[in-house]
PDB file of C-alpha atoms in Angstrom:
ATOM      1  CA  MET A 227     145.099 -26.555  50.822  1.00  0.00           C
ATOM      2  CA  ILE A 228     146.109 -29.043  48.126  1.00  0.00           C
ATOM      3  CA  GLY A 229     145.025 -32.529  49.141  1.00  0.00           C
ATOM      4  CA  GLU A 230     142.572 -31.250  51.748  1.00  0.00           C
ATOM      5  CA  MET A 231     138.867 -32.065  51.797  1.00  0.00           C
ATOM      6  CA  LEU A 232     136.160 -29.406  52.095  1.00  0.00           C
ATOM      7  CA  ALA A 233     132.738 -30.276  53.473  1.00  0.00           C
ATOM      8  CA  ASN A 234     133.574 -34.000  53.157  1.00  0.00           C
ATOM      9  CA  ARG A 235     132.900 -33.604  49.450  1.00  0.00           C
ATOM     10  CA  TYR A 236     135.471 -31.476  47.591  1.00  0.00           C
ATOM     11  CA  GLU A 237     139.039 -32.769  47.308  1.00  0.00           C
ATOM     12  CA  ILE A 238     141.362 -29.846  46.527  1.00  0.00           C
ATOM     13  CA  LEU A 239     143.623 -30.716  43.576  1.00  0.00           C
ATOM     14  CA  GLU A 240     145.647 -27.667  42.529  1.00  0.00           C
ATOM     15  CA  LYS A 241     145.728 -23.881  42.664  1.00  0.00           C
ATOM     16  CA  VAL A 242     144.435 -22.401  39.395  1.00  0.00           C
ATOM     17  CA  GLY A 243     144.151 -18.704  40.223  1.00  0.00           C
ATOM     18  CA  ASP A 244     144.135 -15.983  42.806  1.00  0.00           C
ATOM     19  CA  GLY A 245     142.682 -12.572  43.338  1.00  0.00           C
ATOM     20  CA  GLY A 246     142.674  -9.853  45.920  1.00  0.00           C
ATOM     21  CA  MET A 247     140.311 -11.559  48.328  1.00  0.00           C
ATOM     22  CA  ALA A 248     140.317 -15.231  47.334  1.00  0.00           C
ATOM     23  CA  LEU A 249     142.277 -18.163  45.938  1.00  0.00           C
ATOM     24  CA  VAL A 250     140.828 -20.507  43.329  1.00  0.00           C
ATOM     25  CA  TYR A 251     141.536 -24.233  43.217  1.00  0.00           C
ATOM     26  CA  SER A 252     140.430 -27.089  41.016  1.00  0.00           C
ATOM     27  CA  ALA A 253     138.793 -29.816  43.049  1.00  0.00           C
ATOM     28  CA  LYS A 254     137.120 -33.178  42.629  1.00  0.00           C
ATOM     29  CA  ASP A 255     133.466 -33.236  43.640  1.00  0.00           C
ATOM     30  CA  LEU A 256     133.324 -36.719  45.123  1.00  0.00           C
ATOM     31  CA  LEU A 257     129.522 -36.825  45.202  1.00  0.00           C
ATOM     32  CA  LEU A 258     129.022 -36.040  41.513  1.00  0.00           C
ATOM     33  CA  SER A 259     132.400 -37.267  40.203  1.00  0.00           C
ATOM     34  CA  ARG A 260     133.304 -34.087  38.382  1.00  0.00           C
ATOM     35  CA  ILE A 261     135.990 -31.423  38.458  1.00  0.00           C
ATOM     36  CA  VAL A 262     134.889 -28.084  39.871  1.00  0.00           C
ATOM     37  CA  ALA A 263     136.519 -24.789  40.784  1.00  0.00           C
ATOM     38  CA  VAL A 264     136.535 -23.831  44.453  1.00  0.00           C
ATOM     39  CA  LYS A 265     137.005 -20.199  45.385  1.00  0.00           C
ATOM     40  CA  ILE A 266     138.257 -19.838  48.952  1.00  0.00           C
ATOM     41  CA  LEU A 267     138.243 -16.559  50.844  1.00  0.00           C
ATOM     42  CA  ARG A 268     141.780 -15.666  51.943  1.00  0.00           C
ATOM     43  CA  ALA A 269     142.419 -16.470  55.608  1.00  0.00           C
ATOM     44  CA  GLN A 270     143.187 -12.845  56.525  1.00  0.00           C
ATOM     45  CA  PHE A 271     139.618 -11.895  55.547  1.00  0.00           C
ATOM     46  CA  ALA A 272     137.774 -14.800  57.192  1.00  0.00           C
ATOM     47  CA  ASP A 273     137.128 -12.819  60.390  1.00  0.00           C
ATOM     48  CA  ASP A 274     136.262  -9.567  58.610  1.00  0.00           C
ATOM     49  CA  GLU A 275     132.474  -9.438  58.369  1.00  0.00           C
ATOM     50  CA  GLN A 276     132.590  -6.914  55.513  1.00  0.00           C
ATOM     51  CA  PHE A 277     134.718  -9.234  53.357  1.00  0.00           C
ATOM     52  CA  VAL A 278     132.711 -12.297  54.327  1.00  0.00           C
ATOM     53  CA  GLU A 279     129.505 -10.494  53.360  1.00  0.00           C
ATOM     54  CA  ARG A 280     131.026  -9.432  50.036  1.00  0.00           C
ATOM     55  CA  PHE A 281     132.031 -13.046  49.417  1.00  0.00           C
ATOM     56  CA  ARG A 282     128.530 -14.286  50.269  1.00  0.00           C
ATOM     57  CA  ARG A 283     127.023 -11.601  48.034  1.00  0.00           C
ATOM     58  CA  GLU A 284     129.136 -12.898  45.140  1.00  0.00           C
ATOM     59  CA  ALA A 285     127.749 -16.386  45.708  1.00  0.00           C
ATOM     60  CA  ARG A 286     124.163 -15.137  45.918  1.00  0.00           C
ATOM     61  CA  SER A 287     124.509 -12.867  42.884  1.00  0.00           C
ATOM     62  CA  ALA A 288     126.100 -15.423  40.605  1.00  0.00           C
ATOM     63  CA  ALA A 289     124.010 -18.364  41.856  1.00  0.00           C
ATOM     64  CA  SER A 290     120.826 -16.558  40.874  1.00  0.00           C
ATOM     65  CA  LEU A 291     121.982 -16.479  37.247  1.00  0.00           C
ATOM     66  CA  SER A 292     121.810 -19.243  34.668  1.00  0.00           C
ATOM     67  CA  HIS A 293     123.271 -18.340  31.292  1.00  0.00           C
ATOM     68  CA  PRO A 294     125.784 -19.994  28.941  1.00  0.00           C
ATOM     69  CA  ASN A 295     128.063 -16.940  29.225  1.00  0.00           C
ATOM     70  CA  ILE A 296     128.179 -16.818  33.033  1.00  0.00           C
ATOM     71  CA  VAL A 297     130.093 -19.286  35.216  1.00  0.00           C
ATOM     72  CA  ASN A 298     127.635 -21.559  37.066  1.00  0.00           C
ATOM     73  CA  ILE A 299     127.654 -21.630  40.876  1.00  0.00           C
ATOM     74  CA  TYR A 300     127.027 -25.081  42.347  1.00  0.00           C
ATOM     75  CA  ASP A 301     127.496 -24.699  46.085  1.00  0.00           C
ATOM     76  CA  VAL A 302     128.548 -22.290  48.809  1.00  0.00           C
ATOM     77  CA  GLY A 303     129.654 -23.047  52.322  1.00  0.00           C
ATOM     78  CA  GLU A 304     131.795 -22.536  55.355  1.00  0.00           C
ATOM     79  CA  THR A 305     133.772 -25.137  57.227  1.00  0.00           C
ATOM     80  CA  GLU A 306     136.262 -24.503  60.024  1.00  0.00           C
ATOM     81  CA  ASN A 307     136.237 -20.751  59.242  1.00  0.00           C
ATOM     82  CA  ILE A 308     137.001 -21.436  55.569  1.00  0.00           C
ATOM     83  CA  HIS A 309     134.452 -19.691  53.356  1.00  0.00           C
ATOM     84  CA  PHE A 310     134.110 -21.162  49.877  1.00  0.00           C
ATOM     85  CA  ILE A 311     132.136 -21.042  46.636  1.00  0.00           C
ATOM     86  CA  VAL A 312     132.012 -24.080  44.349  1.00  0.00           C
ATOM     87  CA  MET A 313     131.554 -23.289  40.694  1.00  0.00           C
ATOM     88  CA  GLU A 314     131.860 -24.607  37.202  1.00  0.00           C
ATOM     89  CA  TYR A 315     135.453 -25.395  36.259  1.00  0.00           C
ATOM     90  CA  VAL A 316     136.246 -23.673  32.974  1.00  0.00           C
ATOM     91  CA  GLN A 317     138.970 -25.421  31.010  1.00  0.00           C
ATOM     92  CA  GLY A 318     140.684 -22.654  29.084  1.00  0.00           C
ATOM     93  CA  HIS A 319     142.252 -19.235  29.656  1.00  0.00           C
ATOM     94  CA  ASN A 320     141.238 -15.825  30.841  1.00  0.00           C
ATOM     95  CA  LEU A 321     141.118 -12.987  28.342  1.00  0.00           C
ATOM     96  CA  HIS A 322     144.008 -11.179  30.051  1.00  0.00           C
ATOM     97  CA  ASP A 323     146.398 -14.085  29.460  1.00  0.00           C
ATOM     98  CA  LEU A 324     145.156 -14.514  25.893  1.00  0.00           C
ATOM     99  CA  ILE A 325     145.783 -10.843  25.108  1.00  0.00           C
ATOM    100  CA  ARG A 326     149.229 -11.009  26.723  1.00  0.00           C
ATOM    101  CA  ASP A 327     150.214 -14.165  24.827  1.00  0.00           C
ATOM    102  CA  LYS A 328     148.724 -13.378  21.413  1.00  0.00           C
ATOM    103  CA  GLY A 329     148.495  -9.600  21.232  1.00  0.00           C
ATOM    104  CA  GLN A 330     146.303  -9.065  18.176  1.00  0.00           C
ATOM    105  CA  PHE A 331     143.134 -10.856  17.163  1.00  0.00           C
ATOM    106  CA  GLU A 332     140.990 -11.076  14.073  1.00  0.00           C
ATOM    107  CA  GLN A 333     138.044  -8.705  13.989  1.00  0.00           C
ATOM    108  CA  GLY A 334     135.528 -11.577  13.951  1.00  0.00           C
ATOM    109  CA  PHE A 335     137.036 -13.031  17.123  1.00  0.00           C
ATOM    110  CA  ILE A 336     136.868  -9.675  18.897  1.00  0.00           C
ATOM    111  CA  VAL A 337     133.238  -9.154  17.868  1.00  0.00           C
ATOM    112  CA  SER A 338     132.303 -12.676  19.037  1.00  0.00           C
ATOM    113  CA  ILE A 339     133.956 -12.158  22.427  1.00  0.00           C
ATOM    114  CA  GLY A 340     132.275  -8.771  22.853  1.00  0.00           C
ATOM    115  CA  GLN A 341     128.862 -10.153  21.935  1.00  0.00           C
ATOM    116  CA  GLN A 342     129.163 -13.050  24.370  1.00  0.00           C
ATOM    117  CA  ILE A 343     130.272 -10.765  27.221  1.00  0.00           C
ATOM    118  CA  ALA A 344     127.361  -8.436  26.419  1.00  0.00           C
ATOM    119  CA  MET A 345     124.875 -11.351  26.401  1.00  0.00           C
ATOM    120  CA  GLY A 346     126.088 -12.549  29.816  1.00  0.00           C
ATOM    121  CA  LEU A 347     125.928  -9.045  31.274  1.00  0.00           C
ATOM    122  CA  ALA A 348     122.514  -8.393  29.707  1.00  0.00           C
ATOM    123  CA  HIS A 349     121.242 -11.532  31.428  1.00  0.00           C
ATOM    124  CA  ALA A 350     122.667 -10.335  34.757  1.00  0.00           C
ATOM    125  CA  HIS A 351     121.144  -6.869  34.251  1.00  0.00           C
ATOM    126  CA  PHE A 352     117.783  -8.384  33.356  1.00  0.00           C
ATOM    127  CA  HIS A 353     117.915 -10.132  36.736  1.00  0.00           C
ATOM    128  CA  GLY A 354     118.852  -6.924  38.539  1.00  0.00           C
ATOM    129  CA  ILE A 355     122.598  -7.509  38.990  1.00  0.00           C
ATOM    130  CA  VAL A 356     125.377  -5.135  37.916  1.00  0.00           C
ATOM    131  CA  HIS A 357     128.822  -6.813  37.783  1.00  0.00           C
ATOM    132  CA  ARG A 358     130.940  -3.668  38.489  1.00  0.00           C
ATOM    133  CA  ASP A 359     134.336  -5.292  37.791  1.00  0.00           C
ATOM    134  CA  ILE A 360     134.417  -6.349  34.143  1.00  0.00           C
ATOM    135  CA  LYS A 361     138.044  -6.738  33.086  1.00  0.00           C
ATOM    136  CA  PRO A 362     140.021  -9.256  31.013  1.00  0.00           C
ATOM    137  CA  HIS A 363     140.922 -11.276  34.152  1.00  0.00           C
ATOM    138  CA  ASN A 364     137.210 -11.927  34.792  1.00  0.00           C
ATOM    139  CA  ILE A 365     136.455 -13.176  31.291  1.00  0.00           C
ATOM    140  CA  LEU A 366     137.195 -16.878  30.811  1.00  0.00           C
ATOM    141  CA  LEU A 367     137.307 -18.555  27.398  1.00  0.00           C
ATOM    142  CA  THR A 368     136.747 -22.251  26.891  1.00  0.00           C
ATOM    143  CA  ALA A 369     138.755 -24.230  24.348  1.00  0.00           C
ATOM    144  CA  GLU A 370     135.665 -24.051  22.092  1.00  0.00           C
ATOM    145  CA  GLY A 371     135.654 -20.238  22.243  1.00  0.00           C
ATOM    146  CA  ARG A 372     132.721 -19.762  24.618  1.00  0.00           C
ATOM    147  CA  VAL A 373     132.980 -16.779  26.961  1.00  0.00           C
ATOM    148  CA  LYS A 374     132.203 -17.214  30.657  1.00  0.00           C
ATOM    149  CA  VAL A 375     131.921 -14.082  32.800  1.00  0.00           C
ATOM    150  CA  THR A 376     133.096 -14.720  36.343  1.00  0.00           C
ATOM    151  CA  ASP A 377     133.825 -12.978  39.652  1.00  0.00           C
ATOM    152  CA  PHE A 378     130.684 -11.193  40.771  1.00  0.00           C
ATOM    153  CA  GLY A 379     132.520 -10.237  43.995  1.00  0.00           C
ATOM    154  CA  ILE A 380     131.517  -6.584  43.957  1.00  0.00           C
ATOM    155  CA  ALA A 381     128.234  -7.003  42.109  1.00  0.00           C
ATOM    156  CA  GLN A 382     125.418  -4.824  43.307  1.00  0.00           C
ATOM    157  CA  ALA A 383     121.710  -5.340  43.056  1.00  0.00           C
ATOM    158  CA  MET A 384     120.182  -2.644  40.865  1.00  0.00           C
ATOM    159  CA  SER A 385     117.485  -2.237  43.482  1.00  0.00           C
ATOM    160  CA  ALA A 386     120.120  -0.853  45.867  1.00  0.00           C
ATOM    161  CA  THR A 387     119.406   2.766  46.659  1.00  0.00           C
ATOM    162  CA  ASN A 388     122.728   4.025  45.325  1.00  0.00           C
ATOM    163  CA  LEU A 389     124.857   2.180  42.782  1.00  0.00           C
ATOM    164  CA  THR A 390     127.474   4.936  42.979  1.00  0.00           C
ATOM    165  CA  GLN A 391     129.061   5.247  46.391  1.00  0.00           C
ATOM    166  CA  THR A 392     130.777   8.546  47.120  1.00  0.00           C
ATOM    167  CA  GLY A 393     134.193   8.094  48.713  1.00  0.00           C
ATOM    168  CA  THR A 394     134.305   4.353  47.997  1.00  0.00           C
ATOM    169  CA  VAL A 395     136.632   2.748  45.481  1.00  0.00           C
ATOM    170  CA  LEU A 396     135.658  -0.683  44.182  1.00  0.00           C
ATOM    171  CA  GLY A 397     137.020  -2.587  41.235  1.00  0.00           C
ATOM    172  CA  SER A 398     140.429  -2.913  39.615  1.00  0.00           C
ATOM    173  CA  VAL A 399     142.540   0.189  38.997  1.00  0.00           C
ATOM    174  CA  PRO A 400     143.718  -0.803  35.468  1.00  0.00           C
ATOM    175  CA  SER A 401     140.087  -1.266  34.420  1.00  0.00           C
ATOM    176  CA  PHE A 402     138.680   2.026  35.706  1.00  0.00           C
ATOM    177  CA  SER A 403     137.244   4.219  32.983  1.00  0.00           C
TER     178      SER A 403
END
């Protein structure tokens, strides 16, 4: 993917992350001259309507939100069977890597991180969206210490008839309560 162009607008620069259903790259938005993150659905899921719908739901869920503690969604598209979401590029680290590298934190830092996560999630809940996969990997921290909640891939609208689905496992095993 590196060096390729998506939608005649996004030049893929480097891989910055990966997850179970998608890869994330930094890219140059040639129209607006800025660096963005591009989340691309893995090729093995591109023909699976269930995964494609989940991917589209992530874009819809997150794009409907505008809050300083939630990653902004700029664009969504499909080109040559490549499904992608263009979002704010967050220069920094995820909470998982920070915990692994540092181990312990000051109480004030922990409280600040918790408050910012809660504010982002409260905003999502106010708009009828439940994240359903909060874990350290999905919490990004900017160099200035601002939290950005990301990855609304399994988010569910609160208006759905049943937020709990019997016989269905969603989320990340290490983060299950």
